[in-house]
Coordinates of C-alpha atoms in Angstrom, one line a residue:
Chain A
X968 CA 141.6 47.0 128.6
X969 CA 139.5 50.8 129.3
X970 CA 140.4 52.9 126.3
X971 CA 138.3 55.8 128.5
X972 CA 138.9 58.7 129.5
X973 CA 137.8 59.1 133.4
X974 CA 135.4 61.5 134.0
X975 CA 138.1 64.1 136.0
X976 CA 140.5 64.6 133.0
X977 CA 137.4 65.0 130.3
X978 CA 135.9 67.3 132.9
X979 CA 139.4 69.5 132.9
X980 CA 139.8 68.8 128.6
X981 CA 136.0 70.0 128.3
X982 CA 136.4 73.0 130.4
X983 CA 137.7 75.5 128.4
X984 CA 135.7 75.1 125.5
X985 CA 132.3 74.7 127.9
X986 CA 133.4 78.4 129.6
X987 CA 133.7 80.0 126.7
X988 CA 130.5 78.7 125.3
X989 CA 128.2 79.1 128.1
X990 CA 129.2 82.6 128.5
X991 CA 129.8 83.5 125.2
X992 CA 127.0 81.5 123.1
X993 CA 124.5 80.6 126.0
X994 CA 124.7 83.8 127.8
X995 CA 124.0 85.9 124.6
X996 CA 120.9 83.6 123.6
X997 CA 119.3 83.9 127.0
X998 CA 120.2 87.7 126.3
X999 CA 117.6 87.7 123.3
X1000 CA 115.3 85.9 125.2
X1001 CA 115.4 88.2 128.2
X1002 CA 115.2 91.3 125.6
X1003 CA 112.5 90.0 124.0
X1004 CA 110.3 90.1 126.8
X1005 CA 111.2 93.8 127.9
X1006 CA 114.0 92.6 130.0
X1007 CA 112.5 90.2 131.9
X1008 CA 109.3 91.5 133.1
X1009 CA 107.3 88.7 131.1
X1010 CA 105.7 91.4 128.9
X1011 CA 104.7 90.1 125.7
X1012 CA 104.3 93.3 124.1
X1013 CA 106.9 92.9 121.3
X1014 CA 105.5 89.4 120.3
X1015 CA 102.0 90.7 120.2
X1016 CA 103.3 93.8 118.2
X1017 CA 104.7 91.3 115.4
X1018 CA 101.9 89.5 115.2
X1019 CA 99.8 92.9 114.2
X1020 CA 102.9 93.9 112.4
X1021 CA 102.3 94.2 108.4
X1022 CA 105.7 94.5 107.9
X1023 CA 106.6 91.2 109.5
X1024 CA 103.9 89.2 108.2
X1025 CA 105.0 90.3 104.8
X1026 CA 108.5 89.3 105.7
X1027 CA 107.6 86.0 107.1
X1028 CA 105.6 85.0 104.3
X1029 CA 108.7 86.3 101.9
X1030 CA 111.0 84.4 104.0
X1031 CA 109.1 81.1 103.6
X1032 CA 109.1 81.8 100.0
X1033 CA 112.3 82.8 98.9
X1034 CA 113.9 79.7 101.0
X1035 CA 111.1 77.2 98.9
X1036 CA 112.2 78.5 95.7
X1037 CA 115.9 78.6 96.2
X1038 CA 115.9 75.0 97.9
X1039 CA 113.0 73.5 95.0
X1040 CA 115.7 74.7 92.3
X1041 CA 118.6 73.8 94.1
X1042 CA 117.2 70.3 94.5
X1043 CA 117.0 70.0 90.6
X1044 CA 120.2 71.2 89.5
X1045 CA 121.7 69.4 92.8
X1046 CA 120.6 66.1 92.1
X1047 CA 121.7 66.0 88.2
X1048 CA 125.1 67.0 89.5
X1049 CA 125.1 64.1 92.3
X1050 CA 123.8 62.1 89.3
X1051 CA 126.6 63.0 87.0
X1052 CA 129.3 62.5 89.5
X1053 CA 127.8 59.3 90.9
X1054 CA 128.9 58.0 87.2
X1055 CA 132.2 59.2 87.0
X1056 CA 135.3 57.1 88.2
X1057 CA 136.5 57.7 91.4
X1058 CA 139.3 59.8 90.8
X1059 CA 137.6 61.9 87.9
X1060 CA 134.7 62.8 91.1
X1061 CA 137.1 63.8 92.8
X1062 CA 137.9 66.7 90.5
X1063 CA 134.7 67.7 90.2
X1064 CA 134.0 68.1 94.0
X1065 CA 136.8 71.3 93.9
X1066 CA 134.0 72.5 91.9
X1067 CA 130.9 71.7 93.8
X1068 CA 132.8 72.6 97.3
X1069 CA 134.7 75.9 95.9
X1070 CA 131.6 77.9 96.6
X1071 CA 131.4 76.6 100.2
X1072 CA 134.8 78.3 100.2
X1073 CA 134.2 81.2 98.7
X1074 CA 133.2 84.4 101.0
X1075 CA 129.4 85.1 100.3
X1076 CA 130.5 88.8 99.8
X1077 CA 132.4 87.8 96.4
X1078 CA 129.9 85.4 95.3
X1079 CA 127.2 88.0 95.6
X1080 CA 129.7 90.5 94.0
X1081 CA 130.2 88.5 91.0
X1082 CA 126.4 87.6 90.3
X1083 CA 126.0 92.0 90.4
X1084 CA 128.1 91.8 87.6
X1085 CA 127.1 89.0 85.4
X1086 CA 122.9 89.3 86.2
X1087 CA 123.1 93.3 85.4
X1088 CA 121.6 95.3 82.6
X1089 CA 124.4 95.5 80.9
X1090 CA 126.0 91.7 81.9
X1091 CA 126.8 88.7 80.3
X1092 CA 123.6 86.9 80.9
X1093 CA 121.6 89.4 79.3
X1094 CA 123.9 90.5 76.6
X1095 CA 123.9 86.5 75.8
X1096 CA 120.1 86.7 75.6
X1097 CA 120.1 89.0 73.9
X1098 CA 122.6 87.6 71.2
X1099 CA 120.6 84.3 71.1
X1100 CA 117.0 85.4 71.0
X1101 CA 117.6 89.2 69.5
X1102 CA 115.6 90.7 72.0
X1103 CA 116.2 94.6 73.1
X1104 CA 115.4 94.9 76.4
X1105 CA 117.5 93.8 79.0
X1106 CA 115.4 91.0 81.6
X1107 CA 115.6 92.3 85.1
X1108 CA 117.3 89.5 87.4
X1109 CA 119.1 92.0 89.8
X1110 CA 117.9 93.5 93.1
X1111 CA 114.7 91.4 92.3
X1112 CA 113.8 88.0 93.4
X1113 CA 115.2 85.9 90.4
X1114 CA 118.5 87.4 91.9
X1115 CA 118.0 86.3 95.5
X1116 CA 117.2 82.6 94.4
X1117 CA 120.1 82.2 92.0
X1118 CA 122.4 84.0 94.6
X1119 CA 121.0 81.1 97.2
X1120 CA 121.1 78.6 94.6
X1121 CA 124.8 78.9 94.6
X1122 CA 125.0 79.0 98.3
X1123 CA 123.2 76.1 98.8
X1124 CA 124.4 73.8 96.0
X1125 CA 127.1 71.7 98.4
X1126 CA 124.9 70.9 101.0
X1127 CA 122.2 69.6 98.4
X1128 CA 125.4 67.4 96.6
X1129 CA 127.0 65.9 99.1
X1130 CA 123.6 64.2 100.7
X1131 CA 122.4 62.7 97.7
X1132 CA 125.6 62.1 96.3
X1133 CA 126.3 59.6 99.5
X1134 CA 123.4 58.2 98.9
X1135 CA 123.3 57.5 95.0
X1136 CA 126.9 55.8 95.8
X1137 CA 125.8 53.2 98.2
X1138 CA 123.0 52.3 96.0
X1139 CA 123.1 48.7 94.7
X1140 CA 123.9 49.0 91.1
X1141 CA 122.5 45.5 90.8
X1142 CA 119.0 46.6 91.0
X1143 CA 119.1 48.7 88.0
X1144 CA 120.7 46.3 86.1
X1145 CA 118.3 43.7 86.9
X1146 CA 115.2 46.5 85.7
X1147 CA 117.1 47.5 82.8
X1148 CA 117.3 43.5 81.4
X1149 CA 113.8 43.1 82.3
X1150 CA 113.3 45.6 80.0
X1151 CA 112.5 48.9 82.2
X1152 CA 113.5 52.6 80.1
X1153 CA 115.6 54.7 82.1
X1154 CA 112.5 57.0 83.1
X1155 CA 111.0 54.0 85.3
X1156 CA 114.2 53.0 86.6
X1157 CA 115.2 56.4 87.7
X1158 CA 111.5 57.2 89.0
X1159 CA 111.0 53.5 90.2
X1160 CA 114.5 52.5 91.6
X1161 CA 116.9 55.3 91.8
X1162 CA 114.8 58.5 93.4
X1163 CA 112.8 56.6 96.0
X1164 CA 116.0 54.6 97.0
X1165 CA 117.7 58.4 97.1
X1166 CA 114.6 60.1 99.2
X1167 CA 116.7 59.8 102.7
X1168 CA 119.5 61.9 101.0
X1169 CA 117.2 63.8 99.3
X1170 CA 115.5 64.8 102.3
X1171 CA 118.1 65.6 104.4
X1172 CA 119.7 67.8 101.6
X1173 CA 116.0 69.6 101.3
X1174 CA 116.3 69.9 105.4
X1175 CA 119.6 71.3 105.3
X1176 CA 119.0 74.2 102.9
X1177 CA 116.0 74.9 104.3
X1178 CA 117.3 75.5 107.1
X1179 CA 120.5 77.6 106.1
X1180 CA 117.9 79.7 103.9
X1181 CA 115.7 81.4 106.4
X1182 CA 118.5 82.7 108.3
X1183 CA 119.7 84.1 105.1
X1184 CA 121.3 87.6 105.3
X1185 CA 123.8 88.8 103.1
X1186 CA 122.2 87.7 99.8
X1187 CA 118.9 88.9 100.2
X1188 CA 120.5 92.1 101.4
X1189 CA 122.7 92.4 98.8
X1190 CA 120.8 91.3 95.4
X1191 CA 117.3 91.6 96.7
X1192 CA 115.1 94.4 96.1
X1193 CA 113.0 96.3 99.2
X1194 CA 110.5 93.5 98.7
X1195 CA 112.5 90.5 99.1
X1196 CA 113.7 91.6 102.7
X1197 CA 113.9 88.5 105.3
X1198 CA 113.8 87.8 108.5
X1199 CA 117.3 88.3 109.0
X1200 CA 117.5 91.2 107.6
X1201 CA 114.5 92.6 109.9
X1202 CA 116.4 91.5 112.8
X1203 CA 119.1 94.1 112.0
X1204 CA 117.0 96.7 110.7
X1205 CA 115.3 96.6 114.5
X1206 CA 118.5 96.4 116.1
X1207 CA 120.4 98.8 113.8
X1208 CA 118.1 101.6 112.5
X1209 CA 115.3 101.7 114.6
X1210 CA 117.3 100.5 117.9
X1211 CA 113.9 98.5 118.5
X1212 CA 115.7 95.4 120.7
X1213 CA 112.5 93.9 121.9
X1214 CA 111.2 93.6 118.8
X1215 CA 114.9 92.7 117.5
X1216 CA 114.9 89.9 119.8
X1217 CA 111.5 88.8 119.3
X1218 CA 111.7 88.4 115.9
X1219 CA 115.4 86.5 116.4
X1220 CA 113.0 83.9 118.4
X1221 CA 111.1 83.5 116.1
X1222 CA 113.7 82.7 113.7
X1223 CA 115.6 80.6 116.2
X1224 CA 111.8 78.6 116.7
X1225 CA 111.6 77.9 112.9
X1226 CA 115.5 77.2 112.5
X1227 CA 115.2 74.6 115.4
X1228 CA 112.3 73.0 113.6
X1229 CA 113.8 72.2 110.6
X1230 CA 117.2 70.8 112.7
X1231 CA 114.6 68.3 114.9
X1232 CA 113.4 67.4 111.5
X1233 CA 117.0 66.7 110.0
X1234 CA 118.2 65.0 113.6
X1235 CA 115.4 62.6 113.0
X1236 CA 116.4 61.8 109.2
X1237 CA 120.5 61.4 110.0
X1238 CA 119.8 59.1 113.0
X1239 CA 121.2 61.5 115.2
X1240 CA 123.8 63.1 113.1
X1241 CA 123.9 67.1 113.2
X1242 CA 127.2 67.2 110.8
X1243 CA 126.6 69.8 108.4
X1244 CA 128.9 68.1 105.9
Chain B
X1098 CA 117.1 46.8 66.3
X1099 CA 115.2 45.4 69.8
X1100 CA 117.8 47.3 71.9
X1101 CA 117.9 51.0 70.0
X1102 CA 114.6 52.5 71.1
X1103 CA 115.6 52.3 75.0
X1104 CA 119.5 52.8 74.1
X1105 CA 118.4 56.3 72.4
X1106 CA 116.0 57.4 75.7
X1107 CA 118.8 56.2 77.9
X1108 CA 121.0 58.5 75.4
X1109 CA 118.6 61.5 75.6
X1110 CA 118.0 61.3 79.6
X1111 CA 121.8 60.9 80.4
X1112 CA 122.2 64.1 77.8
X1113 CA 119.3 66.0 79.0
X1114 CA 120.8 65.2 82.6
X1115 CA 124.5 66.0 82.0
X1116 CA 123.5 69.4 80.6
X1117 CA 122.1 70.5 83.7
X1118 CA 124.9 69.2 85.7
X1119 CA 127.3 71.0 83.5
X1120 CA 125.4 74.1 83.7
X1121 CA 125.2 73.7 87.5
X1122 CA 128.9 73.1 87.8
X1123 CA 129.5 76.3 85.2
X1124 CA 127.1 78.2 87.3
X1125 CA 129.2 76.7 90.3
X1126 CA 132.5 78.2 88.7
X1127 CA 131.0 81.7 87.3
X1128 CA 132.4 83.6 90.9
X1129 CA 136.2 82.0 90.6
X1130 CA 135.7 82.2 86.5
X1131 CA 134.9 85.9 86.0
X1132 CA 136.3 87.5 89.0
X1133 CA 139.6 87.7 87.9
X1134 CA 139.2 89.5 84.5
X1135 CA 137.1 91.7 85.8
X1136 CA 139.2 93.1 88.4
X1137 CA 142.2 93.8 85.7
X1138 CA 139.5 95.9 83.7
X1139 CA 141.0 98.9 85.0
X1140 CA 138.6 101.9 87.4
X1141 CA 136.4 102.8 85.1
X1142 CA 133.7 100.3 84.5
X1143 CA 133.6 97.2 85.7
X1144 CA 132.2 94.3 83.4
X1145 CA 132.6 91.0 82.1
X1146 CA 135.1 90.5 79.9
X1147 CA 137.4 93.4 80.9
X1148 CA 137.6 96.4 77.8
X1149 CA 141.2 96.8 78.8
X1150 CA 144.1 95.6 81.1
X1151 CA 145.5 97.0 84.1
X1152 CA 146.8 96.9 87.6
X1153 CA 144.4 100.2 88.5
X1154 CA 142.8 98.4 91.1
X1155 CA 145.6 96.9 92.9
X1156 CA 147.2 100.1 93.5
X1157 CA 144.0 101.2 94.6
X1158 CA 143.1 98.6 97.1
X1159 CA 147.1 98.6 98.2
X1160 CA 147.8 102.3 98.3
X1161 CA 144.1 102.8 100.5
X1162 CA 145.3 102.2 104.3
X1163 CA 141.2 102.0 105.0
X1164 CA 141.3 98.6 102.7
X1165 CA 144.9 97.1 103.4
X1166 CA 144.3 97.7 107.1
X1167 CA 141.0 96.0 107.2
X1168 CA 142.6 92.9 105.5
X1169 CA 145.7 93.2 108.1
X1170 CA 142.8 93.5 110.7
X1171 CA 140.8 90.2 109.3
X1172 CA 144.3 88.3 109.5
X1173 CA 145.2 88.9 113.0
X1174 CA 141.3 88.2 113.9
X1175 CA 141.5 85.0 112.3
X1176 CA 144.9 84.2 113.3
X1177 CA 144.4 84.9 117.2
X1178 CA 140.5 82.8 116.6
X1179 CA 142.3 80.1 115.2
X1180 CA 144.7 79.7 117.7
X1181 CA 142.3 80.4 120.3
X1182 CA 140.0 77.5 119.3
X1183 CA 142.8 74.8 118.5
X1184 CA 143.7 75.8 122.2
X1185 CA 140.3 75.0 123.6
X1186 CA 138.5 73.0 120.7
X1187 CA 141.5 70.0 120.5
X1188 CA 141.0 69.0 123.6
X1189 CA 137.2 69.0 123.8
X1190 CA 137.3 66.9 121.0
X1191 CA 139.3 64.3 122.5
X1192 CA 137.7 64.5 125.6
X1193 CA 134.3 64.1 124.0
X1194 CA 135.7 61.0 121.1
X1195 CA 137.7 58.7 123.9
X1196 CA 135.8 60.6 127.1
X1197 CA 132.8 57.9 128.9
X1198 CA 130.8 60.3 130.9
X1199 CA 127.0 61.4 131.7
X1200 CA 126.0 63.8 129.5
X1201 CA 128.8 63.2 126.6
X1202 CA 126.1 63.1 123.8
X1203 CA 124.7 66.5 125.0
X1204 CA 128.0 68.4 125.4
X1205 CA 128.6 66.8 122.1
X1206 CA 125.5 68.4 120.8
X1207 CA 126.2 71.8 122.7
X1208 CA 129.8 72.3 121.1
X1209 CA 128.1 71.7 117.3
X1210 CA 125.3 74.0 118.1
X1211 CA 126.4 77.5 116.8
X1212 CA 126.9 75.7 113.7
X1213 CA 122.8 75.7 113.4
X1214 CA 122.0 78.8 114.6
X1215 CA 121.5 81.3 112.1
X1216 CA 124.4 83.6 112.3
X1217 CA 122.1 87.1 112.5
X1218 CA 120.7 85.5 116.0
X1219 CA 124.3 84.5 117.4
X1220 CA 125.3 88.2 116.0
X1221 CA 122.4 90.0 117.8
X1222 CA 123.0 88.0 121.1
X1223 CA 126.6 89.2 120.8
X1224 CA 125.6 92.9 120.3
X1225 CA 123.5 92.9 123.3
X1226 CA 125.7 90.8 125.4
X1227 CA 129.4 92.6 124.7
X1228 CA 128.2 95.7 126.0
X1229 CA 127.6 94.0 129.4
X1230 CA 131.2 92.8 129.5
X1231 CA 132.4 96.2 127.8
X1232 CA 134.2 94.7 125.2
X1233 CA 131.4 96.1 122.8
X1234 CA 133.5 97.2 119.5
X1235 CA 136.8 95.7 120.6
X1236 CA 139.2 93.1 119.1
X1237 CA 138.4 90.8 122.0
X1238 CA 134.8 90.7 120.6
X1239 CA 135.6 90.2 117.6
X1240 CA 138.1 86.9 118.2
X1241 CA 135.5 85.7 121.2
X1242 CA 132.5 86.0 118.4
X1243 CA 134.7 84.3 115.7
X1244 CA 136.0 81.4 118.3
X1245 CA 132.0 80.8 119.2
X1246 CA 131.5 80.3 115.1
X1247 CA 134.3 78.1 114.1
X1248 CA 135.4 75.4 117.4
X1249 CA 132.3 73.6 116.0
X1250 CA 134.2 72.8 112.9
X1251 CA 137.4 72.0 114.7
X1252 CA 135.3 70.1 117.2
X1253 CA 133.9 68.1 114.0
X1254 CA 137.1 67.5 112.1
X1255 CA 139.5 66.5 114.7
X1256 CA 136.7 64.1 116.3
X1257 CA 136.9 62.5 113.0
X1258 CA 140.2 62.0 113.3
X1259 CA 140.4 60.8 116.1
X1260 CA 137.8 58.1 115.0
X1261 CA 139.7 56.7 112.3
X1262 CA 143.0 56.3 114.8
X1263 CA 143.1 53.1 117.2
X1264 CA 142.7 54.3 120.6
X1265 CA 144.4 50.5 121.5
X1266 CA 147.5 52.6 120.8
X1267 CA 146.8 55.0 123.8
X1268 CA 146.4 51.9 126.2
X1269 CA 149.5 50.6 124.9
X1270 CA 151.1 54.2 126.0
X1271 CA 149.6 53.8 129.3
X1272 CA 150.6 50.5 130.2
X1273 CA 154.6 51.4 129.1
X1274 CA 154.3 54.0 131.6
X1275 CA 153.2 57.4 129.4
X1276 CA 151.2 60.0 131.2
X1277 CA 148.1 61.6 130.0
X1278 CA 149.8 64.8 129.2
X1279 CA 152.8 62.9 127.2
X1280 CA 150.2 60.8 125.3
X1281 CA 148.1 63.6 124.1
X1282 CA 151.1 65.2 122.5
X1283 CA 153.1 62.6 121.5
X1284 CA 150.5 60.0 120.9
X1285 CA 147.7 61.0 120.1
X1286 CA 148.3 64.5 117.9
X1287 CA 151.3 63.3 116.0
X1288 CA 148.4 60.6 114.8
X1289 CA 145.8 63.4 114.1
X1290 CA 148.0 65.8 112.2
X1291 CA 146.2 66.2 108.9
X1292 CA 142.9 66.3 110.5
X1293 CA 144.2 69.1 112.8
X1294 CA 145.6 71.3 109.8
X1295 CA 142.3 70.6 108.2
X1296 CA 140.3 72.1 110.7
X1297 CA 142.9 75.2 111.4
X1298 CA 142.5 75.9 107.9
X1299 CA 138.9 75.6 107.5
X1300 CA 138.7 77.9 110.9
X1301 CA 140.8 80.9 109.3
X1302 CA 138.8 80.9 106.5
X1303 CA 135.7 80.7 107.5
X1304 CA 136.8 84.0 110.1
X1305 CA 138.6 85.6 107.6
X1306 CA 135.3 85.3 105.2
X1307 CA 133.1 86.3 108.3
X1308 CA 130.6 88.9 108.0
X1309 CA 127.2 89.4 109.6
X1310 CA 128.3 88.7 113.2
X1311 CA 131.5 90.5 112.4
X1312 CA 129.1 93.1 111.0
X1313 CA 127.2 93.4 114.2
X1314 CA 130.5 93.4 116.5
X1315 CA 133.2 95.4 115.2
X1316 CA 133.4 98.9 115.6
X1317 CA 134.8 101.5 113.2
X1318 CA 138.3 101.2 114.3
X1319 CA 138.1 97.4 114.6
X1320 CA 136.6 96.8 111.1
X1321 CA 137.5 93.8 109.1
X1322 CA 137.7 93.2 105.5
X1323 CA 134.6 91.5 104.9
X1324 CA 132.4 93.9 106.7
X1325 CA 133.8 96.7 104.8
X1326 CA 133.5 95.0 101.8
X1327 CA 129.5 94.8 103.2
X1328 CA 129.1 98.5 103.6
X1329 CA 131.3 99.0 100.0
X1330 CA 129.0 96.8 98.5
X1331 CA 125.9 98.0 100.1
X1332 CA 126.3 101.7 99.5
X1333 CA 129.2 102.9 97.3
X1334 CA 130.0 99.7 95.5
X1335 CA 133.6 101.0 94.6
X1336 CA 135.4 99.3 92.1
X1337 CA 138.3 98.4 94.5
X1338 CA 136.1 95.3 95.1
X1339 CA 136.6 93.9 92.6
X1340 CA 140.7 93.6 93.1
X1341 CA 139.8 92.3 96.8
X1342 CA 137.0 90.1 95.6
X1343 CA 139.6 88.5 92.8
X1344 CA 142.3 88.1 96.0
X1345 CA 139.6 86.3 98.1
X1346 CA 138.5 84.2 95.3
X1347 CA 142.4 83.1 94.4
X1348 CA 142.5 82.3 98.6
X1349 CA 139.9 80.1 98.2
X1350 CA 140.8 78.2 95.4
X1351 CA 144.3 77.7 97.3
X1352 CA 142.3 76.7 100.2
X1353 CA 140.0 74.5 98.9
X1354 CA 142.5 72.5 97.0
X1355 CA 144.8 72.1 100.1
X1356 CA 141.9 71.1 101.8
X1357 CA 140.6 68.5 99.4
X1358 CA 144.0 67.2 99.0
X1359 CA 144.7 66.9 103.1
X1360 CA 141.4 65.0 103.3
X1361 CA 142.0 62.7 100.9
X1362 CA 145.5 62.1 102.4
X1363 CA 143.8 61.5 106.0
X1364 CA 141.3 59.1 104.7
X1365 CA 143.8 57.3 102.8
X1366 CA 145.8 55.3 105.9

């Protein structure tokens, strides 16, 4: 028995969604696309004028940067909570993970609202520092970089978890058994068993905030200083203040070229999958 | 005694290791934690904990038609997206789970694609592209832009769904006699349900919470509460923020725990 759809009602089921999408999500790309190249005249102009551009090449290179720092610490703190929960009994994990998914809930806006309060002069990071260590002067960690990375830390924190918690769960508890009676410490089992059998989750989990981090907007915009600007926020300075389009545009490719990368890259490592949870 | 000296590493690493997952999860929580208390402090400063208690803010944020209508305005966006994608999204899914056509695994790809486009390109195509259609600055951008950014996720929880249900079900339908039309609705989403109110909730929230392509869509009198909470944040920062931010942050936590609860109910059976 055919448990198939034929091709004329998936056609007619697909339809609507395909419309919308082609004119609506296709149209608009090809839009930057024909923008970028001074509306279709094949003039390269704004793609040259980056490449000359100081203020992308700073940009660029900041992007790059901020996205390696925030996804480098995220992959720490990440994996010990994977690791953590990985331990826990089923239904004890499955209070944790409110925690570890509330930020994916929560509206950027109000998580970059609340790190403006605590990471201030006068907030409770520094005045705890302050108590513990007796030190005067406040440590700057707003409108700088430190608050950009620990803004996108918290941001990307789920979509480090969830990869390299499936994968620490359908490792074979067996093998660290078997290393721990043969006398292994829990250094060289966790550097010799658990991390490299972990690497596919690991990698996808780098992949993924990788590529959620250089499209960044609202956190750099909102607890950056002028110099940790990114690509993003380029984009809509040329769109907004300078109504520069082709350069908008150009620089959009750019991003889309880089963004694209990185999803080829995490294609490859799910076998296909594109799922971002 | 030949057992202690690997016990007590094993002791330290696990210790060493569940400090920084508690400070990750604390660090998770410090939004939903402080929010709260902050936004009872009262107008006059805002910090963490609050000097004193009051409803100040509230009445601020409900007495301020510019902020009570920009939440009434993200509502109805994110009401008329949702329905808008469940309308178009349902039945693409199903189309592309149970459908056996050329091309399947590229429309399949196609429909998840805004998903990994970074939201500042999608919103720039949009600017330059509504203007054509001159619907630049109106709602109809707005719940066209959000229903672009959220069928994905509606595409990717009902096609879930639908995997786990046994499409032998459906044939059974069709050999009794059942249409297409009656076995979609009467077969096939009374199966699906949890899955479907997952992905209707997720698709609210994430337009309600929308902002950078909201940001480059909306016009002044078609602004929505996250991208004046941008511009508040970005050049006042007024302390009325702080009440909405708390509000948001409560939605969420609702949200999240309805969620986590529906999921765990669909993967249950």
């Amino acid at each position: 028995m055919n448990h198939a759809l034929d091709t004329r009602h998936a056609a007619l089921l697909l339809a609507p969604l395909t419309l919308l999408m082609l004119l609506f999500f296709l149209m608009p790309a090809l839009s930057i696309v024909w923008t970028s190249v001074h509306g279709g005249q094949l003039d390269l102009a704004a793609y040259r004028e980056l490449l000359t551009s100081a203020l992308f090449r700073r940009v660029l290179a900041t992007t790059f940067e901020i996205s390696i720092e925030a996804t480098a610490l995220t992959l720490v703190i990440g994996y010990a909570i994977a690791m953590h929960l990985a331990r826990l009994t089923p239904s004890a994990r499955a209070v944790m993970m409110i925690f570890v998914m509330l930020p994916f809930w929560t509206s950027i806006l109000v998580k970059s609202f609340a790190f403006t309060i605590v990471l201030g002069d006068a907030g409770l990071v520094n005045r705890a520092i302050s108590w513990l260590f007796g030190t005067e002067t406040p440590i700057p960690m707003l409108f700088n970089r430190v608050g950009v990375v620990l803004g996108m830390l918290n941001f990307l924190l789920p979509f480090m978890v969830l990869p390299v918690l499936g994968n620490l769960l359908a490792q074979d508890r067996t093998l660290q058994r078997a290393a721990e009676t043969m006398g292994a410490g829990p250094v060289r089992i966790f550097l010799r068993i658990t991390l490299p059998l972990s690497l596919p989750g690991v990698l996808s989990g780098v992949l993924m905030c990788l590529s959620l981090s250089v499209g960044s907007y609202i956190t750099p915009a909102l607890l950056g200083g002028r110099t940790d600007m990114m690509m993003a926020n380029l984009v809509d300075f040329y769109t907004r203040q300078t109504l520069d389009w082709p350069a908008a545009s150009a620089i959009a490719m750019v991003l889309l070229l880089i963004t694209a990368l990185i999803v080829v890259l995490l294609t490859r490592v799910r076998g296909g999958n594109v799922e971002v949870l | 005694m030949h057992n202690s000296l690997p016990d007590r590493m094993t002791r330290f690493w696990r210790a060493t290791g569940g400090l920084i997952a508690w400070s990750g999860y604390l660090f998770l929580l410090m939004p939903t934690l402080i929010l709260v208390p902050v936004s009872l402090g009262g107008s006059q400063q805002l910090s963490f904990p609050p000097e004193q208690l009051s409803l100040a803010l509230y009445e601020q944020f409900f007495t301020d038609p510019s902020w009570w209508g920009a939440a009434l305005q993200s509502a109805k966006i994110a009401t008329l997206s949702t329905m808008l994608t469940m309308l178009i999204a349902v039945p693409a899914a199903y189309a592309l789970v149970r459908g056996d056509f050329p091309g399947r695994r590229f429309l399949n790809l196609f429909t998840l694609s805004p998903i990994l486009v970074p939201v500042v390109v999608l919103g720039l195509g949009f600017y330059l592209n509504f203007n054509l259609f001159g619907i630049g600055g109106s709602d109809l951008s707005l719940v066209i832009a959000h229903t672009i950014l959220i069928a994905p996720f509606v595409v990717v929880s009902v096609s879930a769904g639908l995997r786990q249900i046994d499409p032998a079900l459906e044939t059974v339908a069709t050999i009794m006699g059942a249409g297409r039309a009656t076995i979609f609705f009467r077969v096939v989403l009374p199966q699906i349900r949890d899955s479907l109110v997952v992905g209707a909730l997720l698709a609210f929230l994430i337009s309600f919470d929308e902002v950078v392509a909201s940001y480059f869509v909306s016009g002044p009198s078609t602004m929505t509460l996250p991208v004046k909470m941008y511009s508040a944040l970005r050049w006042e920062i007024s302390p009325v923020i702080a009440a909405v931010s708390a509000m948001l942050t409560i939605l969420s936590l609702v949200f999240s725990v309805a969620l986590i609860h529906l999921q765990k109910k669909s993967r249950g059976h």
